[in-house]
């Protein structure tokens, strides 16, 4: 099964468009409704004309099918090559490991669960549902079907897979976060991360005491599992908003991305404290109470040390060393601290490994061990981690949590009670979010959108819902009330799974349906997340010679006219025949001559978008000659070819998108501050801003 996931050129314009939610894209846990080719439609876009024509001619049933099911194309069908490759891989496993990959053995059951998870995700995507819903349902189907195809799957493997998936989630969050973004939006983000979730956690816990008759501390354990938003669902939606410009001027996508990461940290920390005291803390209550803060300290300290060490790019020179060091450190911290029942510390450690390492690479820290600043290291590693997440951790995380549900042993009254807790807790969360986002200048529509965007749940619930039951079976075995404790563990598991089904589906769809009506599009020039002021001062544009004109091109006009059309002069002393590029200068290594570093992907993307803006402005300027417009058009095509060659068939990450917006905003301000030699160009830039925002 393959999906189209590369950049596509718009007809006639040479404009690059990127997909969101492709299989190898960051945070592709959900795929909002898209067009027939699997690409996301812009939020609020009109339906295609072909679909509109089919509505009136085919009757009610074809119209309903067109809305609910994606049209089938060759790119989304399973072909013979896929079947052959799958058979080859299975043959390698079978002949190298023998009977382990025959039915009735753990390896066979694991492989079967993974395959069913991928099939379920594909079916859900075809039905325009989040892919994780299909994975979850595939696990429940495999556990409850009449024959025992996956009974050999060891539950302990599922626990370890969920821990690895949790480390991957937080590592990716750390790679996407940026200190400059956090400084700018810290107050609304921290309020959003703290108050609504805590209110829902304690409400859900209190209601669980009344409905399920749970002990108070165990009920609060469930409350903190339910409070966490799903970054695998929320972040792709915010990425799409940032791309289309909805809410970007108000910083809404950035605020939600930051808050989602810290909300999960708070949820896991609260879960660890209450589960330790409620289940494993009967012998030493003092230690288990103190273990909560200690988990935070151990996790942050381990992440800081590993991140700073990885910043020594003189030692970790190649991308493979950096990848193994970064991912290995995150998994090591997670499994080491989870071994000592410090799960929250492991998640924090993975978060801080990514956060510290990515920012160290971008700032060239520590100076004595770094080869210099680079914005390339973090995106290239995040892309590899995204592939591992999409093909390994995500399918195994959700299929194993669904596999944990056995309907034969489930009390018939558990599901209705779980739905009561989920729905009423969600109502509390919505109301508190509306209240706490006041005071920051947001309109009432934007506050409503914050409440809607704070509803999807998936990844943390999948990683933690089965953990209390596993702890109960380990620490409560032999107790007189063991059966009652197991019943409570099953109720927590069922509630967490139905929270994924209800909140994951409804919340994700609500974001994409309400965003065009509740958020304002970006105004004026491209605005986005700015980096720190210190970083803005350190980055200096470099002057690079322009490409030689084609032999058939007419003779060049005056050099001053060409540079005025480009609109990117650095200073009066610059070489008048040079067209400057926004490149970084990497500090040289000891004993080596200084060399100019290649531009980062976000810089190249910013150059490309700005060249389109300049070309559009030139078209509307009557003083521009045909030669000037030809040169600008050639520049656009040249940059497009470079962009396609260097970025490949992938979409930019969240960090690259923010950096691109910052670069464009900085370039726009630089041009506005220059003395205007002609009003036509600056007047035309306003008309070009709309095109740039659409990109």
PDB file of N, CA and C in Angstrom, residues 112-164:
ATOM      1  N   UNK A 112       1.671 -10.620  12.966  1.00  0.00           N
ATOM      2  CA  UNK A 112       0.278 -10.599  12.538  1.00  0.00           C
ATOM      3  C   UNK A 112      -0.439  -9.362  13.071  1.00  0.00           C
ATOM      4  N   UNK A 113      -0.177  -9.008  14.319  1.00  0.00           N
ATOM      5  CA  UNK A 113      -0.786  -7.804  14.886  1.00  0.00           C
ATOM      6  C   UNK A 113      -0.334  -6.561  14.124  1.00  0.00           C
ATOM      7  N   UNK A 114       0.943  -6.499  13.782  1.00  0.00           N
ATOM      8  CA  UNK A 114       1.441  -5.332  13.037  1.00  0.00           C
ATOM      9  C   UNK A 114       0.760  -5.231  11.680  1.00  0.00           C
ATOM     10  N   UNK A 115       0.629  -6.354  10.978  1.00  0.00           N
ATOM     11  CA  UNK A 115      -0.009  -6.335   9.658  1.00  0.00           C
ATOM     12  C   UNK A 115      -1.477  -5.921   9.769  1.00  0.00           C
ATOM     13  N   UNK A 116      -2.183  -6.463  10.762  1.00  0.00           N
ATOM     14  CA  UNK A 116      -3.587  -6.089  10.940  1.00  0.00           C
ATOM     15  C   UNK A 116      -3.722  -4.617  11.310  1.00  0.00           C
ATOM     16  N   UNK A 117      -2.755  -4.080  12.065  1.00  0.00           N
ATOM     17  CA  UNK A 117      -2.785  -2.665  12.416  1.00  0.00           C
ATOM     18  C   UNK A 117      -2.654  -1.792  11.181  1.00  0.00           C
ATOM     19  N   UNK A 118      -1.763  -2.162  10.269  1.00  0.00           N
ATOM     20  CA  UNK A 118      -1.602  -1.394   9.044  1.00  0.00           C
ATOM     21  C   UNK A 118      -2.856  -1.465   8.172  1.00  0.00           C
ATOM     22  N   UNK A 119      -3.472  -2.639   8.112  1.00  0.00           N
ATOM     23  CA  UNK A 119      -4.698  -2.770   7.330  1.00  0.00           C
ATOM     24  C   UNK A 119      -5.817  -1.935   7.946  1.00  0.00           C
ATOM     25  N   UNK A 120      -5.944  -1.989   9.280  1.00  0.00           N
ATOM     26  CA  UNK A 120      -6.962  -1.181   9.951  1.00  0.00           C
ATOM     27  C   UNK A 120      -6.745   0.307   9.754  1.00  0.00           C
ATOM     28  N   UNK A 121      -5.476   0.747   9.787  1.00  0.00           N
ATOM     29  CA  UNK A 121      -5.182   2.165   9.562  1.00  0.00           C
ATOM     30  C   UNK A 121      -5.559   2.583   8.152  1.00  0.00           C
ATOM     31  N   UNK A 122      -5.293   1.718   7.182  1.00  0.00           N
ATOM     32  CA  UNK A 122      -5.629   2.041   5.796  1.00  0.00           C
ATOM     33  C   UNK A 122      -7.144   2.134   5.607  1.00  0.00           C
ATOM     34  N   UNK A 123      -7.883   1.208   6.214  1.00  0.00           N
ATOM     35  CA  UNK A 123      -9.340   1.245   6.097  1.00  0.00           C
ATOM     36  C   UNK A 123      -9.895   2.508   6.751  1.00  0.00           C
ATOM     37  N   UNK A 124      -9.388   2.855   7.932  1.00  0.00           N
ATOM     38  CA  UNK A 124      -9.854   4.068   8.609  1.00  0.00           C
ATOM     39  C   UNK A 124      -9.550   5.304   7.778  1.00  0.00           C
ATOM     40  N   UNK A 125      -8.371   5.344   7.176  1.00  0.00           N
ATOM     41  CA  UNK A 125      -8.027   6.500   6.349  1.00  0.00           C
ATOM     42  C   UNK A 125      -8.944   6.595   5.139  1.00  0.00           C
ATOM     43  N   UNK A 126      -9.284   5.451   4.541  1.00  0.00           N
ATOM     44  CA  UNK A 126     -10.212   5.460   3.414  1.00  0.00           C
ATOM     45  C   UNK A 126     -11.588   5.964   3.832  1.00  0.00           C
ATOM     46  N   UNK A 127     -11.969   5.726   5.079  1.00  0.00           N
ATOM     47  CA  UNK A 127     -13.258   6.198   5.590  1.00  0.00           C
ATOM     48  C   UNK A 127     -13.164   7.605   6.171  1.00  0.00           C
ATOM     49  N   UNK A 128     -12.020   8.275   5.979  1.00  0.00           N
ATOM     50  CA  UNK A 128     -11.795   9.648   6.447  1.00  0.00           C
ATOM     51  C   UNK A 128     -11.827   9.742   7.967  1.00  0.00           C
ATOM     52  N   UNK A 129     -11.345   8.701   8.623  1.00  0.00           N
ATOM     53  CA  UNK A 129     -11.225   8.688  10.076  1.00  0.00           C
ATOM     54  C   UNK A 129      -9.748   8.738  10.453  1.00  0.00           C
ATOM     55  N   UNK A 130      -9.415   9.135  11.689  1.00  0.00           N
ATOM     56  CA  UNK A 130      -8.014   9.062  12.117  1.00  0.00           C
ATOM     57  C   UNK A 130      -7.490   7.634  12.012  1.00  0.00           C
ATOM     58  N   UNK A 131      -6.276   7.483  11.549  1.00  0.00           N
ATOM     59  CA  UNK A 131      -5.693   6.156  11.347  1.00  0.00           C
ATOM     60  C   UNK A 131      -5.597   5.365  12.645  1.00  0.00           C
ATOM     61  N   UNK A 132      -5.403   6.055  13.759  1.00  0.00           N
ATOM     62  CA  UNK A 132      -5.252   5.343  15.025  1.00  0.00           C
ATOM     63  C   UNK A 132      -6.525   4.609  15.411  1.00  0.00           C
ATOM     64  N   UNK A 133      -7.678   5.099  14.960  1.00  0.00           N
ATOM     65  CA  UNK A 133      -8.936   4.413  15.249  1.00  0.00           C
ATOM     66  C   UNK A 133      -8.948   3.047  14.576  1.00  0.00           C
ATOM     67  N   UNK A 134      -8.470   2.982  13.339  1.00  0.00           N
ATOM     68  CA  UNK A 134      -8.396   1.698  12.653  1.00  0.00           C
ATOM     69  C   UNK A 134      -7.433   0.746  13.325  1.00  0.00           C
ATOM     70  N   UNK A 135      -6.292   1.253  13.789  1.00  0.00           N
ATOM     71  CA  UNK A 135      -5.340   0.401  14.502  1.00  0.00           C
ATOM     72  C   UNK A 135      -5.944  -0.154  15.782  1.00  0.00           C
ATOM     73  N   UNK A 136      -6.627   0.702  16.508  1.00  0.00           N
ATOM     74  CA  UNK A 136      -7.248   0.284  17.768  1.00  0.00           C
ATOM     75  C   UNK A 136      -8.305  -0.790  17.529  1.00  0.00           C
ATOM     76  N   UNK A 137      -9.156  -0.569  16.547  1.00  0.00           N
ATOM     77  CA  UNK A 137     -10.217  -1.546  16.245  1.00  0.00           C
ATOM     78  C   UNK A 137      -9.627  -2.857  15.737  1.00  0.00           C
ATOM     79  N   UNK A 138      -8.504  -2.790  15.005  1.00  0.00           N
ATOM     80  CA  UNK A 138      -7.862  -4.019  14.542  1.00  0.00           C
ATOM     81  C   UNK A 138      -7.390  -4.860  15.720  1.00  0.00           C
ATOM     82  N   UNK A 139      -6.826  -4.206  16.749  1.00  0.00           N
ATOM     83  CA  UNK A 139      -6.398  -4.952  17.931  1.00  0.00           C
ATOM     84  C   UNK A 139      -7.560  -5.593  18.661  1.00  0.00           C
ATOM     85  N   UNK A 140      -8.662  -4.875  18.824  1.00  0.00           N
ATOM     86  CA  UNK A 140      -9.835  -5.447  19.494  1.00  0.00           C
ATOM     87  C   UNK A 140     -10.414  -6.607  18.686  1.00  0.00           C
ATOM     88  N   UNK A 141     -10.400  -6.482  17.358  1.00  0.00           N
ATOM     89  CA  UNK A 141     -10.923  -7.559  16.520  1.00  0.00           C
ATOM     90  C   UNK A 141     -10.067  -8.816  16.662  1.00  0.00           C
ATOM     91  N   UNK A 142      -8.737  -8.653  16.629  1.00  0.00           N
ATOM     92  CA  UNK A 142      -7.857  -9.813  16.710  1.00  0.00           C
ATOM     93  C   UNK A 142      -7.947 -10.503  18.069  1.00  0.00           C
ATOM     94  N   UNK A 143      -8.228  -9.761  19.118  1.00  0.00           N
ATOM     95  CA  UNK A 143      -8.326 -10.367  20.450  1.00  0.00           C
ATOM     96  C   UNK A 143      -9.653 -11.104  20.637  1.00  0.00           C
ATOM     97  N   UNK A 144     -10.717 -10.637  20.021  1.00  0.00           N
ATOM     98  CA  UNK A 144     -12.054 -11.152  20.312  1.00  0.00           C
ATOM     99  C   UNK A 144     -12.652 -11.976  19.176  1.00  0.00           C
ATOM    100  N   UNK A 145     -11.886 -12.295  18.134  1.00  0.00           N
ATOM    101  CA  UNK A 145     -12.433 -13.146  17.084  1.00  0.00           C
ATOM    102  C   UNK A 145     -12.474 -14.599  17.569  1.00  0.00           C
ATOM    103  N   UNK A 146     -13.253 -15.468  16.925  1.00  0.00           N
ATOM    104  CA  UNK A 146     -13.475 -16.819  17.452  1.00  0.00           C
ATOM    105  C   UNK A 146     -12.212 -17.664  17.578  1.00  0.00           C
ATOM    106  N   UNK A 147     -11.239 -17.528  16.677  1.00  0.00           N
ATOM    107  CA  UNK A 147     -10.039 -18.352  16.784  1.00  0.00           C
ATOM    108  C   UNK A 147      -8.921 -17.574  17.462  1.00  0.00           C
ATOM    109  N   UNK A 148      -7.960 -18.298  17.974  1.00  0.00           N
ATOM    110  CA  UNK A 148      -6.904 -17.693  18.790  1.00  0.00           C
ATOM    111  C   UNK A 148      -5.642 -17.517  17.954  1.00  0.00           C
ATOM    112  N   UNK A 149      -5.647 -16.547  17.079  1.00  0.00           N
ATOM    113  CA  UNK A 149      -4.495 -16.336  16.197  1.00  0.00           C
ATOM    114  C   UNK A 149      -3.365 -15.592  16.887  1.00  0.00           C
ATOM    115  N   UNK A 150      -3.687 -14.773  17.881  1.00  0.00           N
ATOM    116  CA  UNK A 150      -2.654 -13.944  18.526  1.00  0.00           C
ATOM    117  C   UNK A 150      -2.544 -14.206  20.022  1.00  0.00           C
ATOM    118  N   UNK A 151      -3.042 -15.339  20.482  1.00  0.00           N
ATOM    119  CA  UNK A 151      -2.958 -15.627  21.917  1.00  0.00           C
ATOM    120  C   UNK A 151      -1.523 -15.775  22.400  1.00  0.00           C
ATOM    121  N   UNK A 152      -0.605 -16.088  21.485  1.00  0.00           N
ATOM    122  CA  UNK A 152       0.793 -16.278  21.880  1.00  0.00           C
ATOM    123  C   UNK A 152       1.532 -14.964  22.109  1.00  0.00           C
ATOM    124  N   UNK A 153       0.890 -13.840  21.804  1.00  0.00           N
ATOM    125  CA  UNK A 153       1.574 -12.552  21.999  1.00  0.00           C
ATOM    126  C   UNK A 153       1.773 -12.292  23.492  1.00  0.00           C
ATOM    127  N   UNK A 154       3.019 -12.096  23.954  1.00  0.00           N
ATOM    128  CA  UNK A 154       3.267 -11.896  25.389  1.00  0.00           C
ATOM    129  C   UNK A 154       2.818 -10.502  25.833  1.00  0.00           C
ATOM    130  N   UNK A 155       1.995 -10.380  26.879  1.00  0.00           N
ATOM    131  CA  UNK A 155       1.588  -9.050  27.366  1.00  0.00           C
ATOM    132  C   UNK A 155       2.766  -8.170  27.761  1.00  0.00           C
ATOM    133  N   UNK A 156       3.869  -8.779  28.243  1.00  0.00           N
ATOM    134  CA  UNK A 156       5.038  -7.989  28.621  1.00  0.00           C
ATOM    135  C   UNK A 156       5.626  -7.268  27.416  1.00  0.00           C
ATOM    136  N   UNK A 157       5.553  -7.894  26.241  1.00  0.00           N
ATOM    137  CA  UNK A 157       6.040  -7.220  25.040  1.00  0.00           C
ATOM    138  C   UNK A 157       5.217  -5.967  24.760  1.00  0.00           C
ATOM    139  N   UNK A 158       3.914  -6.076  24.973  1.00  0.00           N
ATOM    140  CA  UNK A 158       3.064  -4.909  24.765  1.00  0.00           C
ATOM    141  C   UNK A 158       3.429  -3.766  25.691  1.00  0.00           C
ATOM    142  N   UNK A 159       3.762  -4.087  26.957  1.00  0.00           N
ATOM    143  CA  UNK A 159       4.166  -3.052  27.917  1.00  0.00           C
ATOM    144  C   UNK A 159       5.433  -2.350  27.442  1.00  0.00           C
ATOM    145  N   UNK A 160       6.421  -3.117  26.990  1.00  0.00           N
ATOM    146  CA  UNK A 160       7.677  -2.527  26.550  1.00  0.00           C
ATOM    147  C   UNK A 160       7.506  -1.738  25.248  1.00  0.00           C
ATOM    148  N   UNK A 161       6.634  -2.223  24.372  1.00  0.00           N
ATOM    149  CA  UNK A 161       6.376  -1.469  23.140  1.00  0.00           C
ATOM    150  C   UNK A 161       5.715  -0.136  23.439  1.00  0.00           C
ATOM    151  N   UNK A 162       4.803  -0.123  24.400  1.00  0.00           N
ATOM    152  CA  UNK A 162       4.148   1.137  24.753  1.00  0.00           C
ATOM    153  C   UNK A 162       5.128   2.104  25.404  1.00  0.00           C
ATOM    154  N   UNK A 163       6.085   1.589  26.177  1.00  0.00           N
ATOM    155  CA  UNK A 163       7.112   2.463  26.766  1.00  0.00           C
ATOM    156  C   UNK A 163       8.000   3.050  25.671  1.00  0.00           C
ATOM    157  N   UNK A 164       8.403   2.232  24.691  1.00  0.00           N
ATOM    158  CA  UNK A 164       9.209   2.750  23.586  1.00  0.00           C
ATOM    159  C   UNK A 164       8.458   3.769  22.761  1.00  0.00           C
TER     160      UNK A 164
END
